[in-house]
Amino acid sequence: MIENTLFAQHARLADGWRRNVLLQWDATGTLTAVTPDSVAPGGVQYAAGPVMAGMPNLHSHAFQRAMAGLTEYRANPADSFWSWRELMYRFAARITPESIGAIAQWLYIEMLKAGYTSVCEFHYVHHAPDGQRYANPAEMAERVVDAAQVTGIGMTMLPVLYQYSGFGALDPRADQARFIHTPESLLASLATLRDARPENGALRYGVAPHSLRAVSAASLTRLLAGLDAGFPGAPVHIHIAEQTGEVDSCVATEGSRPVRWLLDRFDVDSRWCLVHATHVDENEVQSMAASGAIAGLCPTTEANLGDGLFPAHDFLAAQGRFGIGSDSHIAVDWRSELRLLEYGQRLLRRERNVLASSNAVHVADYLFDAAALGGAAATGRAVGVLEAGRRADWIVLDPDHPAIAGHGCEAWLSGVVFCEHGESPVLDVTVGGFKVVEGRRHRDEESAFRRYRATLEGLLA
Ligand code: ZN
């Protein structure tokens, strides 16, 4: 068997489905050559089905996985994101280093099995419940990084700067004590983490100012200056306009809407990911698209929390870039995110195939390629498409799955994204050249699930 080489009868490259593709990679997990129209060398390993790049998941709060399905009852006639947040804070108060590690390990196995090969972790539970620092100030983040490394998923760890409880630099609430940092203490903790767990092809660091309600212009300036000094070019993610309530508060205290405020004051470019830019006016849509920033869309969570609908049609028409995230993990499946992204627009506009473009008429193909590339930019890592110089991260579709069996390759992604029949069509998953899911199974899934279940039972006791 030839090492570090795979032959795919069909693989999706930057220019679409190609035949007889030879993939070669090096010991660091980087693709060295991707050659279509090849002849299979003797002794080469064959892919079990069509091969395509793994999807980056650009927004995750790992601990929230353990809450999925536990807040779907009416506690208040006006239940909203804000009442959900109260429940989430109570849950966050119980999380320990051990439990966040167990939850993240199970979650990342679920992600890998679904075909997510990278995750951006927007990590904000930093301290003990009373706000006391752990002996290692990066203890919680380190457990999450370790979960990524042990499961095999690529990670961009984004420790969160959370300073205030609202616009106007309001003091944090008691139940936010676990989250609180200054720009300087956050950057120091990040440097400690990087010393303990150095960056490599599968791991990168950045920062996440939580939201404009949780930082000020002055603290954001200090955070970015410190980041540039110690982590040049590192990605920056922010929750920007998830709720109409925060848009109204921003207008009342700062005189403009959040996306406009950020674009007017900071040099927002392709290193930025604006998560939940849900509530934007036409002017902000155009400016945000022109900035090159990635819109971080999390359709299943945004639907679950009743956030609102991002104007995806207008943003994509303006050549805006986007990626997808599973955020609260009510679903851990990029197919569901892309499907709901399109369905939201169909329901709103009473049209079909809304998010296609004139040069990419197949909606699912267009959304997959755009989300993979936009998500890759948000990770700050070389992923998102199969080409030399990028990571050896891919998924293999089951050629016998009813979503694609009997169809020509032009319909494969349509079947994978829009059809919901039976088990997942994702058969095998490789990250950094290592096969981590084989035949829909991750090697550690039984032990990780036992640990997750015991953790959950402890948290809910
Ligand atoms: Zn979030």
Tab-separated table of C-alpha atoms and ligand atoms in Angstrom:
chain	number	residue	atom	x	y	z
A	1	MET	CA	0.000	0.000	0.000
A	2	ILE	CA	1.436	3.429	-0.959
A	3	GLU	CA	1.503	5.742	2.077
A	4	ASN	CA	-0.095	9.202	2.226
A	5	THR	CA	-1.871	8.732	-1.098
A	6	LEU	CA	-5.539	8.252	-1.967
A	7	PHE	CA	-7.171	7.674	-5.334
A	8	ALA	CA	-10.722	8.984	-5.762
A	9	GLN	CA	-12.783	8.095	-8.797
A	10	HIS	CA	-14.706	11.294	-8.082
A	11	ALA	CA	-13.531	14.265	-6.021
A	12	ARG	CA	-14.884	17.798	-5.694
A	13	LEU	CA	-12.101	20.307	-6.381
A	14	ALA	CA	-12.153	24.103	-6.696
A	15	ASP	CA	-13.652	23.770	-10.196
A	16	GLY	CA	-16.263	21.156	-9.283
A	17	TRP	CA	-16.458	17.362	-9.574
A	18	ARG	CA	-13.448	15.809	-11.287
A	19	ARG	CA	-12.667	12.197	-12.146
A	20	ASN	CA	-9.705	9.993	-11.199
A	21	VAL	CA	-8.158	12.350	-8.665
A	22	LEU	CA	-4.908	11.395	-6.935
A	23	LEU	CA	-4.496	13.027	-3.511
A	24	GLN	CA	-1.029	13.104	-1.944
A	25	TRP	CA	0.009	14.599	1.387
A	26	ASP	CA	3.020	14.875	3.653
A	27	ALA	CA	3.745	13.848	7.227
A	28	THR	CA	2.488	17.197	8.575
A	29	GLY	CA	-0.991	16.562	7.103
A	30	THR	CA	-0.699	19.046	4.244
A	31	LEU	CA	-1.722	18.161	0.698
A	32	THR	CA	1.281	18.169	-1.616
A	33	ALA	CA	-0.531	17.349	-4.873
A	34	VAL	CA	-4.128	16.997	-6.043
A	35	THR	CA	-4.151	15.660	-9.591
A	36	PRO	CA	-7.329	14.977	-11.575
A	37	ASP	CA	-7.412	12.688	-14.626
A	38	SER	CA	-4.715	10.486	-13.098
A	39	VAL	CA	-4.060	6.801	-13.552
A	40	ALA	CA	-4.241	4.935	-10.241
A	41	PRO	CA	-0.753	3.803	-9.222
A	42	GLY	CA	-0.363	0.153	-8.270
A	43	GLY	CA	-0.986	-0.463	-4.573
A	44	VAL	CA	-2.823	2.831	-4.034
A	45	GLN	CA	-5.717	3.035	-1.582
A	46	TYR	CA	-9.094	3.789	-3.212
A	47	ALA	CA	-11.684	6.106	-1.626
A	48	ALA	CA	-14.943	4.268	-0.879
A	49	GLY	CA	-17.020	6.954	-2.634
A	50	PRO	CA	-17.032	10.575	-3.816
A	51	VAL	CA	-14.537	12.748	-1.919
A	52	MET	CA	-14.991	16.395	-0.990
A	53	ALA	CA	-13.453	18.891	1.417
A	54	GLY	CA	-14.596	18.735	5.036
A	55	MET	CA	-16.775	21.605	6.199
A	56	PRO	CA	-15.367	24.091	8.745
A	57	ASN	CA	-17.694	24.808	11.659
A	58	LEU	CA	-17.028	28.479	12.348
A	59	HIS	CA	-18.972	28.930	15.582
A	60	SER	CA	-19.216	26.653	18.612
A	61	HIS	CA	-19.826	26.995	22.342
A	62	ALA	CA	-18.961	23.407	23.250
A	63	PHE	CA	-20.567	23.297	26.704
A	64	GLN	CA	-23.970	24.263	25.257
A	65	ARG	CA	-24.144	20.840	23.587
A	66	ALA	CA	-25.181	19.442	26.951
A	67	MET	CA	-28.231	21.770	27.046
A	68	ALA	CA	-29.592	20.835	23.630
A	69	GLY	CA	-33.215	19.717	23.943
A	70	LEU	CA	-33.584	20.880	27.546
A	71	THR	CA	-35.130	24.312	26.952
A	72	GLU	CA	-37.937	23.420	24.547
A	73	TYR	CA	-40.837	24.168	26.896
A	74	ARG	CA	-42.696	27.401	27.597
A	75	ALA	CA	-41.661	28.876	30.943
A	76	ASN	CA	-42.893	32.359	30.196
A	77	PRO	CA	-45.424	33.665	27.643
A	78	ALA	CA	-42.646	35.864	26.216
A	79	ASP	CA	-39.855	33.256	26.030
A	80	SER	CA	-37.000	34.579	23.926
A	81	PHE	CA	-33.253	34.514	23.506
A	82	TRP	CA	-33.007	36.432	26.783
A	83	SER	CA	-34.998	33.916	28.848
A	84	TRP	CA	-32.971	31.125	27.219
A	85	ARG	CA	-29.817	32.983	28.253
A	86	GLU	CA	-30.895	32.858	31.908
A	87	LEU	CA	-31.140	29.051	31.676
A	88	MET	CA	-27.821	28.873	29.830
A	89	TYR	CA	-26.110	30.928	32.570
A	90	ARG	CA	-27.440	28.567	35.245
A	91	PHE	CA	-26.076	25.662	33.264
A	92	ALA	CA	-22.722	27.393	32.669
A	93	ALA	CA	-22.388	27.891	36.421
A	94	ARG	CA	-22.146	24.111	36.882
A	95	ILE	CA	-19.521	23.381	34.245
A	96	THR	CA	-16.114	22.178	35.499
A	97	PRO	CA	-12.839	21.601	33.657
A	98	GLU	CA	-13.589	17.863	33.701
A	99	SER	CA	-17.126	18.289	32.382
A	100	ILE	CA	-16.251	20.746	29.614
A	101	GLY	CA	-13.593	18.290	28.435
A	102	ALA	CA	-16.062	15.403	28.367
A	103	ILE	CA	-18.769	17.402	26.583
A	104	ALA	CA	-16.328	18.780	24.013
A	105	GLN	CA	-14.899	15.342	23.273
A	106	TRP	CA	-18.347	13.896	22.524
A	107	LEU	CA	-19.397	16.981	20.566
A	108	TYR	CA	-16.308	16.914	18.375
A	109	ILE	CA	-16.885	13.241	17.586
A	110	GLU	CA	-20.430	14.176	16.521
A	111	MET	CA	-18.994	16.963	14.369
A	112	LEU	CA	-16.460	14.674	12.707
A	113	LYS	CA	-19.103	12.042	11.960
A	114	ALA	CA	-21.239	14.757	10.354
A	115	GLY	CA	-18.333	15.853	8.158
A	116	TYR	CA	-17.137	18.948	9.999
A	117	THR	CA	-13.336	18.729	9.984
A	118	SER	CA	-12.545	22.066	11.702
A	119	VAL	CA	-14.165	23.972	14.539
A	120	CYS	CA	-13.826	27.556	15.790
A	121	GLU	CA	-14.443	27.471	19.525
A	122	PHE	CA	-15.830	30.767	20.888
A	123	HIS	CA	-14.790	30.004	24.433
A	124	TYR	CA	-16.054	32.153	27.293
A	125	VAL	CA	-16.330	30.035	30.471
A	126	HIS	CA	-12.866	30.848	31.805
A	127	HIS	CA	-12.919	30.882	35.631
A	128	ALA	CA	-14.336	29.104	38.663
A	129	PRO	CA	-18.032	29.875	39.329
A	130	ASP	CA	-17.222	32.699	41.775
A	131	GLY	CA	-14.843	34.300	39.292
A	132	GLN	CA	-11.682	32.990	40.985
A	133	ARG	CA	-8.920	32.199	38.512
A	134	TYR	CA	-7.911	28.576	38.240
A	135	ALA	CA	-4.233	27.860	39.102
A	136	ASN	CA	-3.758	27.582	35.360
A	137	PRO	CA	-5.717	30.581	34.048
A	138	ALA	CA	-6.283	28.780	30.738
A	139	GLU	CA	-7.448	25.519	32.379
A	140	MET	CA	-10.895	25.464	30.751
A	141	ALA	CA	-9.641	26.397	27.273
A	142	GLU	CA	-6.869	23.825	27.546
A	143	ARG	CA	-9.415	21.045	28.202
A	144	VAL	CA	-11.295	22.083	25.065
A	145	VAL	CA	-8.103	22.150	22.982
A	146	ASP	CA	-7.225	18.699	24.315
A	147	ALA	CA	-10.653	17.395	23.313
A	148	ALA	CA	-10.032	18.630	19.769
A	149	GLN	CA	-6.610	17.032	19.626
A	150	VAL	CA	-7.719	13.673	21.026
A	151	THR	CA	-10.696	13.410	18.659
A	152	GLY	CA	-8.714	14.649	15.653
A	153	ILE	CA	-10.747	17.711	14.630
A	154	GLY	CA	-8.878	20.847	13.517
A	155	MET	CA	-9.372	23.777	15.894
A	156	THR	CA	-9.245	27.537	16.037
A	157	MET	CA	-9.434	28.407	19.740
A	158	LEU	CA	-10.905	31.871	20.316
A	159	PRO	CA	-10.862	32.871	23.992
A	160	VAL	CA	-13.554	35.466	24.573
A	161	LEU	CA	-13.176	38.960	25.967
A	162	TYR	CA	-16.256	39.583	28.101
A	163	GLN	CA	-15.972	42.732	30.241
A	164	TYR	CA	-19.349	44.410	30.644
A	165	SER	CA	-22.987	43.451	30.996
A	166	GLY	CA	-24.296	46.032	28.547
A	167	PHE	CA	-23.667	49.063	26.368
A	168	GLY	CA	-22.160	51.972	28.302
A	169	ALA	CA	-19.610	49.728	30.086
A	170	LEU	CA	-22.129	48.443	32.656
A	171	ASP	CA	-20.643	46.346	35.455
A	172	PRO	CA	-20.863	42.605	34.846
A	173	ARG	CA	-23.589	40.636	36.627
A	174	ALA	CA	-22.689	38.133	39.353
A	175	ASP	CA	-23.652	35.258	37.063
A	176	GLN	CA	-21.171	36.499	34.459
A	177	ALA	CA	-18.183	36.216	36.867
A	178	ARG	CA	-16.844	33.121	35.112
A	179	PHE	CA	-16.528	34.984	31.828
A	180	ILE	CA	-14.795	38.216	32.849
A	181	HIS	CA	-11.386	39.326	31.596
A	182	THR	CA	-9.602	42.547	30.738
A	183	PRO	CA	-7.895	42.648	27.345
A	184	GLU	CA	-4.543	42.249	29.092
A	185	SER	CA	-5.546	39.291	31.289
A	186	LEU	CA	-7.154	37.549	28.317
A	187	LEU	CA	-4.036	37.967	26.158
A	188	ALA	CA	-1.816	36.751	29.025
A	189	SER	CA	-4.003	33.676	29.443
A	190	LEU	CA	-3.867	33.072	25.687
A	191	ALA	CA	-0.051	33.278	25.742
A	192	THR	CA	0.009	30.727	28.590
A	193	LEU	CA	-2.229	28.449	26.558
A	194	ARG	CA	-0.055	28.781	23.474
A	195	ASP	CA	3.037	27.865	25.500
A	196	ALA	CA	1.304	24.734	26.820
A	197	ARG	CA	-0.339	23.759	23.518
A	198	PRO	CA	1.677	25.265	20.637
A	199	GLU	CA	0.064	26.050	17.306
A	200	ASN	CA	0.446	23.458	14.557
A	201	GLY	CA	-1.292	22.584	11.320
A	202	ALA	CA	-4.388	21.455	13.241
A	203	LEU	CA	-4.466	24.216	15.877
A	204	ARG	CA	-4.575	27.993	15.658
A	205	TYR	CA	-5.386	30.774	18.104
A	206	GLY	CA	-7.358	33.993	17.772
A	207	VAL	CA	-9.663	36.052	19.961
A	208	ALA	CA	-13.347	36.773	20.254
A	209	PRO	CA	-14.584	40.045	21.682
A	210	HIS	CA	-17.944	38.642	22.845
A	211	SER	CA	-20.218	41.364	21.457
A	212	LEU	CA	-20.384	45.143	21.395
A	213	ARG	CA	-22.465	44.990	24.573
A	214	ALA	CA	-19.618	43.165	26.384
A	215	VAL	CA	-16.648	45.323	25.307
A	216	SER	CA	-16.011	49.035	24.756
A	217	ALA	CA	-14.285	50.850	21.903
A	218	ALA	CA	-11.286	51.386	24.189
A	219	SER	CA	-11.019	47.758	25.308
A	220	LEU	CA	-11.489	46.451	21.777
A	221	THR	CA	-8.666	48.741	20.627
A	222	ARG	CA	-6.390	47.385	23.373
A	223	LEU	CA	-7.317	43.783	22.589
A	224	LEU	CA	-6.544	44.175	18.874
A	225	ALA	CA	-3.250	45.982	19.525
A	226	GLY	CA	-2.128	43.210	21.889
A	227	LEU	CA	-3.238	40.572	19.412
A	228	ASP	CA	-1.268	42.176	16.591
A	229	ALA	CA	1.821	42.297	18.805
A	230	GLY	CA	1.682	38.679	19.978
A	231	PHE	CA	-0.447	36.867	17.392
A	232	PRO	CA	-0.083	38.719	14.075
A	233	GLY	CA	-2.861	38.025	11.577
A	234	ALA	CA	-4.868	35.950	14.061
A	235	PRO	CA	-8.609	35.666	13.429
A	236	VAL	CA	-11.106	37.866	15.286
A	237	HIS	CA	-14.709	36.729	15.806
A	238	ILE	CA	-17.543	38.706	17.394
A	239	HIS	CA	-21.287	38.229	18.010
A	240	ILE	CA	-22.513	41.341	16.244
A	241	ALA	CA	-26.277	41.753	15.850
A	242	GLU	CA	-28.135	38.664	17.033
A	243	GLN	CA	-30.987	40.435	18.777
A	244	THR	CA	-33.106	43.473	17.953
A	245	GLY	CA	-32.793	44.422	21.634
A	246	GLU	CA	-29.037	44.829	21.328
A	247	VAL	CA	-29.412	46.787	18.084
A	248	ASP	CA	-31.795	49.188	19.877
A	249	SER	CA	-29.414	49.564	22.853
A	250	CYS	CA	-26.480	50.205	20.531
A	251	VAL	CA	-28.405	52.919	18.703
A	252	ALA	CA	-29.516	54.470	22.006
A	253	THR	CA	-26.065	54.566	23.635
A	254	GLU	CA	-23.654	54.658	20.696
A	255	GLY	CA	-25.730	56.412	18.058
A	256	SER	CA	-25.539	53.722	15.398
A	257	ARG	CA	-26.411	50.137	14.649
A	258	PRO	CA	-23.801	47.501	15.687
A	259	VAL	CA	-22.471	46.476	12.258
A	260	ARG	CA	-22.280	50.116	11.160
A	261	TRP	CA	-20.590	51.107	14.433
A	262	LEU	CA	-17.931	48.402	14.057
A	263	LEU	CA	-17.230	49.056	10.372
A	264	ASP	CA	-16.912	52.801	10.992
A	265	ARG	CA	-14.422	52.462	13.853
A	266	PHE	CA	-12.267	49.408	13.148
A	267	ASP	CA	-10.374	48.073	10.170
A	268	VAL	CA	-12.714	45.161	9.542
A	269	ASP	CA	-11.435	42.838	6.806
A	270	SER	CA	-11.230	39.146	5.944
A	271	ARG	CA	-9.634	38.215	9.298
A	272	TRP	CA	-12.959	39.126	10.939
A	273	CYS	CA	-15.940	36.864	11.377
A	274	LEU	CA	-19.190	38.659	12.205
A	275	VAL	CA	-21.315	36.007	13.886
A	276	HIS	CA	-25.099	36.464	13.814
A	277	ALA	CA	-25.118	39.620	11.674
A	278	THR	CA	-28.832	38.860	11.682
A	279	HIS	CA	-30.218	42.374	12.043
A	280	VAL	CA	-28.601	44.515	9.352
A	281	ASP	CA	-30.094	47.197	7.122
A	282	GLU	CA	-29.460	47.384	3.379
A	283	ASN	CA	-26.608	49.820	3.878
A	284	GLU	CA	-24.878	47.537	6.383
A	285	VAL	CA	-25.371	44.547	4.049
A	286	GLN	CA	-23.482	46.345	1.283
A	287	SER	CA	-20.680	47.631	3.546
A	288	MET	CA	-20.210	44.323	5.286
A	289	ALA	CA	-20.002	42.460	1.975
A	290	ALA	CA	-17.458	44.986	0.674
A	291	SER	CA	-15.316	44.648	3.825
A	292	GLY	CA	-14.471	41.011	3.042
A	293	ALA	CA	-15.481	39.975	6.581
A	294	ILE	CA	-17.048	36.534	6.891
A	295	ALA	CA	-20.698	36.439	7.955
A	296	GLY	CA	-20.933	33.677	10.566
A	297	LEU	CA	-24.373	32.152	10.014
A	298	CYS	CA	-25.857	29.578	12.401
A	299	PRO	CA	-29.316	28.940	10.929
A	300	THR	CA	-30.485	26.105	13.210
A	301	THR	CA	-29.496	27.940	16.393
A	302	GLU	CA	-30.851	31.255	15.107
A	303	ALA	CA	-34.153	29.509	14.368
A	304	ASN	CA	-34.147	27.666	17.693
A	305	LEU	CA	-33.551	30.864	19.668
A	306	GLY	CA	-36.030	32.910	17.646
A	307	ASP	CA	-33.352	35.401	16.599
A	308	GLY	CA	-34.576	36.397	13.149
A	309	LEU	CA	-33.582	35.858	9.538
A	310	PHE	CA	-30.306	37.092	8.012
A	311	PRO	CA	-30.846	38.749	4.580
A	312	ALA	CA	-28.822	36.046	2.855
A	313	HIS	CA	-30.133	36.725	-0.649
A	314	ASP	CA	-29.085	40.380	-0.607
A	315	PHE	CA	-25.749	39.654	1.066
A	316	LEU	CA	-24.773	36.973	-1.442
A	317	ALA	CA	-25.942	39.172	-4.317
A	318	ALA	CA	-23.467	41.768	-3.001
A	319	GLN	CA	-20.695	39.108	-3.176
A	320	GLY	CA	-20.641	38.736	0.594
A	321	ARG	CA	-18.660	35.838	2.086
A	322	PHE	CA	-20.113	33.490	4.687
A	323	GLY	CA	-19.572	30.276	6.604
A	324	ILE	CA	-21.743	28.229	8.936
A	325	GLY	CA	-21.584	27.254	12.580
A	326	SER	CA	-23.520	24.971	14.883
A	327	ASP	CA	-23.276	27.471	17.783
A	328	SER	CA	-25.585	26.033	20.513
A	329	HIS	CA	-25.506	22.574	18.842
A	330	ILE	CA	-29.244	22.036	18.642
A	331	ALA	CA	-28.108	20.402	15.378
A	332	VAL	CA	-24.597	19.214	14.544
A	333	ASP	CA	-24.856	18.823	10.791
A	334	TRP	CA	-23.705	21.250	8.089
A	335	ARG	CA	-26.384	19.836	5.781
A	336	SER	CA	-29.113	21.117	8.125
A	337	GLU	CA	-27.480	24.561	8.303
A	338	LEU	CA	-27.286	24.946	4.519
A	339	ARG	CA	-30.809	23.586	4.014
A	340	LEU	CA	-32.328	25.953	6.555
A	341	LEU	CA	-30.340	28.878	5.166
A	342	GLU	CA	-32.023	28.322	1.801
A	343	TYR	CA	-35.441	27.402	3.235
A	344	GLY	CA	-35.616	30.589	5.301
A	345	GLN	CA	-35.264	32.584	2.095
A	346	ARG	CA	-37.779	30.398	0.240
A	347	LEU	CA	-40.390	30.870	2.956
A	348	LEU	CA	-39.770	34.602	3.141
A	349	ARG	CA	-39.748	35.256	-0.600
A	350	ARG	CA	-42.156	32.510	-1.738
A	351	GLU	CA	-39.614	31.448	-4.373
A	352	ARG	CA	-37.414	28.403	-4.958
A	353	ASN	CA	-33.649	28.062	-5.464
A	354	VAL	CA	-33.119	31.543	-4.034
A	355	LEU	CA	-29.449	31.225	-3.086
A	356	ALA	CA	-28.191	30.030	-6.451
A	357	SER	CA	-26.138	32.293	-8.665
A	358	SER	CA	-26.037	32.780	-12.420
A	359	ASN	CA	-22.795	30.816	-12.675
A	360	ALA	CA	-23.773	28.199	-10.055
A	361	VAL	CA	-27.389	27.203	-10.599
A	362	HIS	CA	-27.326	24.239	-8.192
A	363	VAL	CA	-28.128	25.780	-4.809
A	364	ALA	CA	-26.450	23.118	-2.697
A	365	ASP	CA	-23.227	23.170	-4.737
A	366	TYR	CA	-23.011	26.924	-4.497
A	367	LEU	CA	-23.754	27.005	-0.769
A	368	PHE	CA	-21.361	24.156	0.021
A	369	ASP	CA	-18.416	25.661	-1.838
A	370	ALA	CA	-19.049	29.164	-0.486
A	371	ALA	CA	-19.513	27.999	3.109
A	372	ALA	CA	-16.402	25.814	2.949
A	373	LEU	CA	-14.235	28.666	1.647
A	374	GLY	CA	-15.755	31.341	3.883
A	375	GLY	CA	-15.571	29.025	6.878
A	376	ALA	CA	-11.945	28.287	6.049
A	377	ALA	CA	-11.129	32.000	6.089
A	378	ALA	CA	-12.791	32.283	9.499
A	379	THR	CA	-10.617	29.469	10.877
A	380	GLY	CA	-7.421	31.258	9.806
A	381	ARG	CA	-6.212	27.838	8.687
A	382	ALA	CA	-5.500	26.401	5.223
A	383	VAL	CA	-8.644	24.291	4.831
A	384	GLY	CA	-11.917	24.381	2.848
A	385	VAL	CA	-10.889	23.082	-0.576
A	386	LEU	CA	-8.828	20.157	-1.845
A	387	GLU	CA	-5.670	21.667	-3.325
A	388	ALA	CA	-1.925	21.490	-2.704
A	389	GLY	CA	-0.850	23.575	0.278
A	390	ARG	CA	-4.121	23.083	2.184
A	391	ARG	CA	-4.826	20.530	4.906
A	392	ALA	CA	-5.535	16.910	3.979
A	393	ASP	CA	-9.111	17.155	5.328
A	394	TRP	CA	-11.942	15.460	3.454
A	395	ILE	CA	-15.119	13.468	3.708
A	396	VAL	CA	-16.154	10.464	1.649
A	397	LEU	CA	-19.795	10.060	0.677
A	398	ASP	CA	-21.497	6.675	0.735
A	399	PRO	CA	-21.954	5.854	-2.969
A	400	ASP	CA	-24.837	3.523	-2.082
A	401	HIS	CA	-26.775	6.106	-0.055
A	402	PRO	CA	-30.254	6.734	-1.511
A	403	ALA	CA	-29.546	10.509	-1.552
A	404	ILE	CA	-26.991	10.045	-4.318
A	405	ALA	CA	-27.281	6.499	-5.677
A	406	GLY	CA	-28.331	6.515	-9.315
A	407	HIS	CA	-27.786	10.259	-9.688
A	408	GLY	CA	-25.201	12.028	-11.802
A	409	CYS	CA	-22.562	14.018	-9.946
A	410	GLU	CA	-24.351	17.299	-10.692
A	411	ALA	CA	-27.129	16.169	-8.305
A	412	TRP	CA	-25.024	14.642	-5.521
A	413	LEU	CA	-24.784	17.702	-3.305
A	414	SER	CA	-28.440	18.519	-3.901
A	415	GLY	CA	-29.319	15.081	-2.580
A	416	VAL	CA	-26.913	15.318	0.333
A	417	VAL	CA	-28.132	18.767	1.446
A	418	PHE	CA	-31.864	18.692	0.678
A	419	CYS	CA	-32.884	15.048	1.100
A	420	GLU	CA	-33.495	13.791	4.621
A	421	HIS	CA	-33.752	10.044	4.239
A	422	GLY	CA	-32.130	7.562	6.554
A	423	GLU	CA	-28.622	7.614	7.913
A	424	SER	CA	-25.934	10.173	7.164
A	425	PRO	CA	-24.410	9.995	3.690
A	426	VAL	CA	-20.995	10.806	5.224
A	427	LEU	CA	-19.147	7.475	5.330
A	428	ASP	CA	-15.476	8.245	6.074
A	429	VAL	CA	-13.723	11.378	7.350
A	430	THR	CA	-10.018	12.191	7.149
A	431	VAL	CA	-8.360	15.104	8.978
A	432	GLY	CA	-4.712	16.038	8.468
A	433	GLY	CA	-4.232	12.823	6.499
A	434	PHE	CA	-5.569	10.571	9.299
A	435	LYS	CA	-8.837	8.710	8.855
A	436	VAL	CA	-10.788	9.554	12.027
A	437	VAL	CA	-14.207	8.241	10.957
A	438	GLU	CA	-14.497	4.975	9.060
A	439	GLY	CA	-17.826	3.445	8.093
A	440	ARG	CA	-19.664	6.195	10.095
A	441	ARG	CA	-17.738	5.241	13.240
A	442	HIS	CA	-15.174	7.170	15.280
A	443	ARG	CA	-12.714	4.921	17.123
A	444	ASP	CA	-13.505	6.493	20.523
A	445	GLU	CA	-17.244	7.001	20.210
A	446	GLU	CA	-18.358	4.388	22.757
A	447	SER	CA	-16.005	5.515	25.535
A	448	ALA	CA	-16.606	9.208	24.784
A	449	PHE	CA	-20.363	8.674	24.912
A	450	ARG	CA	-20.184	6.866	28.263
A	451	ARG	CA	-18.158	9.766	29.661
A	452	TYR	CA	-20.538	12.335	28.156
A	453	ARG	CA	-23.593	10.582	29.539
A	454	ALA	CA	-22.126	10.317	33.050
A	455	THR	CA	-21.145	13.996	32.886
A	456	LEU	CA	-24.621	15.039	31.819
A	457	GLU	CA	-26.251	12.982	34.561
A	458	GLY	CA	-23.951	14.675	37.080
A	459	LEU	CA	-24.700	18.158	35.766
A	460	LEU	CA	-28.456	17.611	35.847
A	461	ALA	CA	-28.572	15.819	39.211
B	1	ZN	ZN	-22.461	32.252	19.859
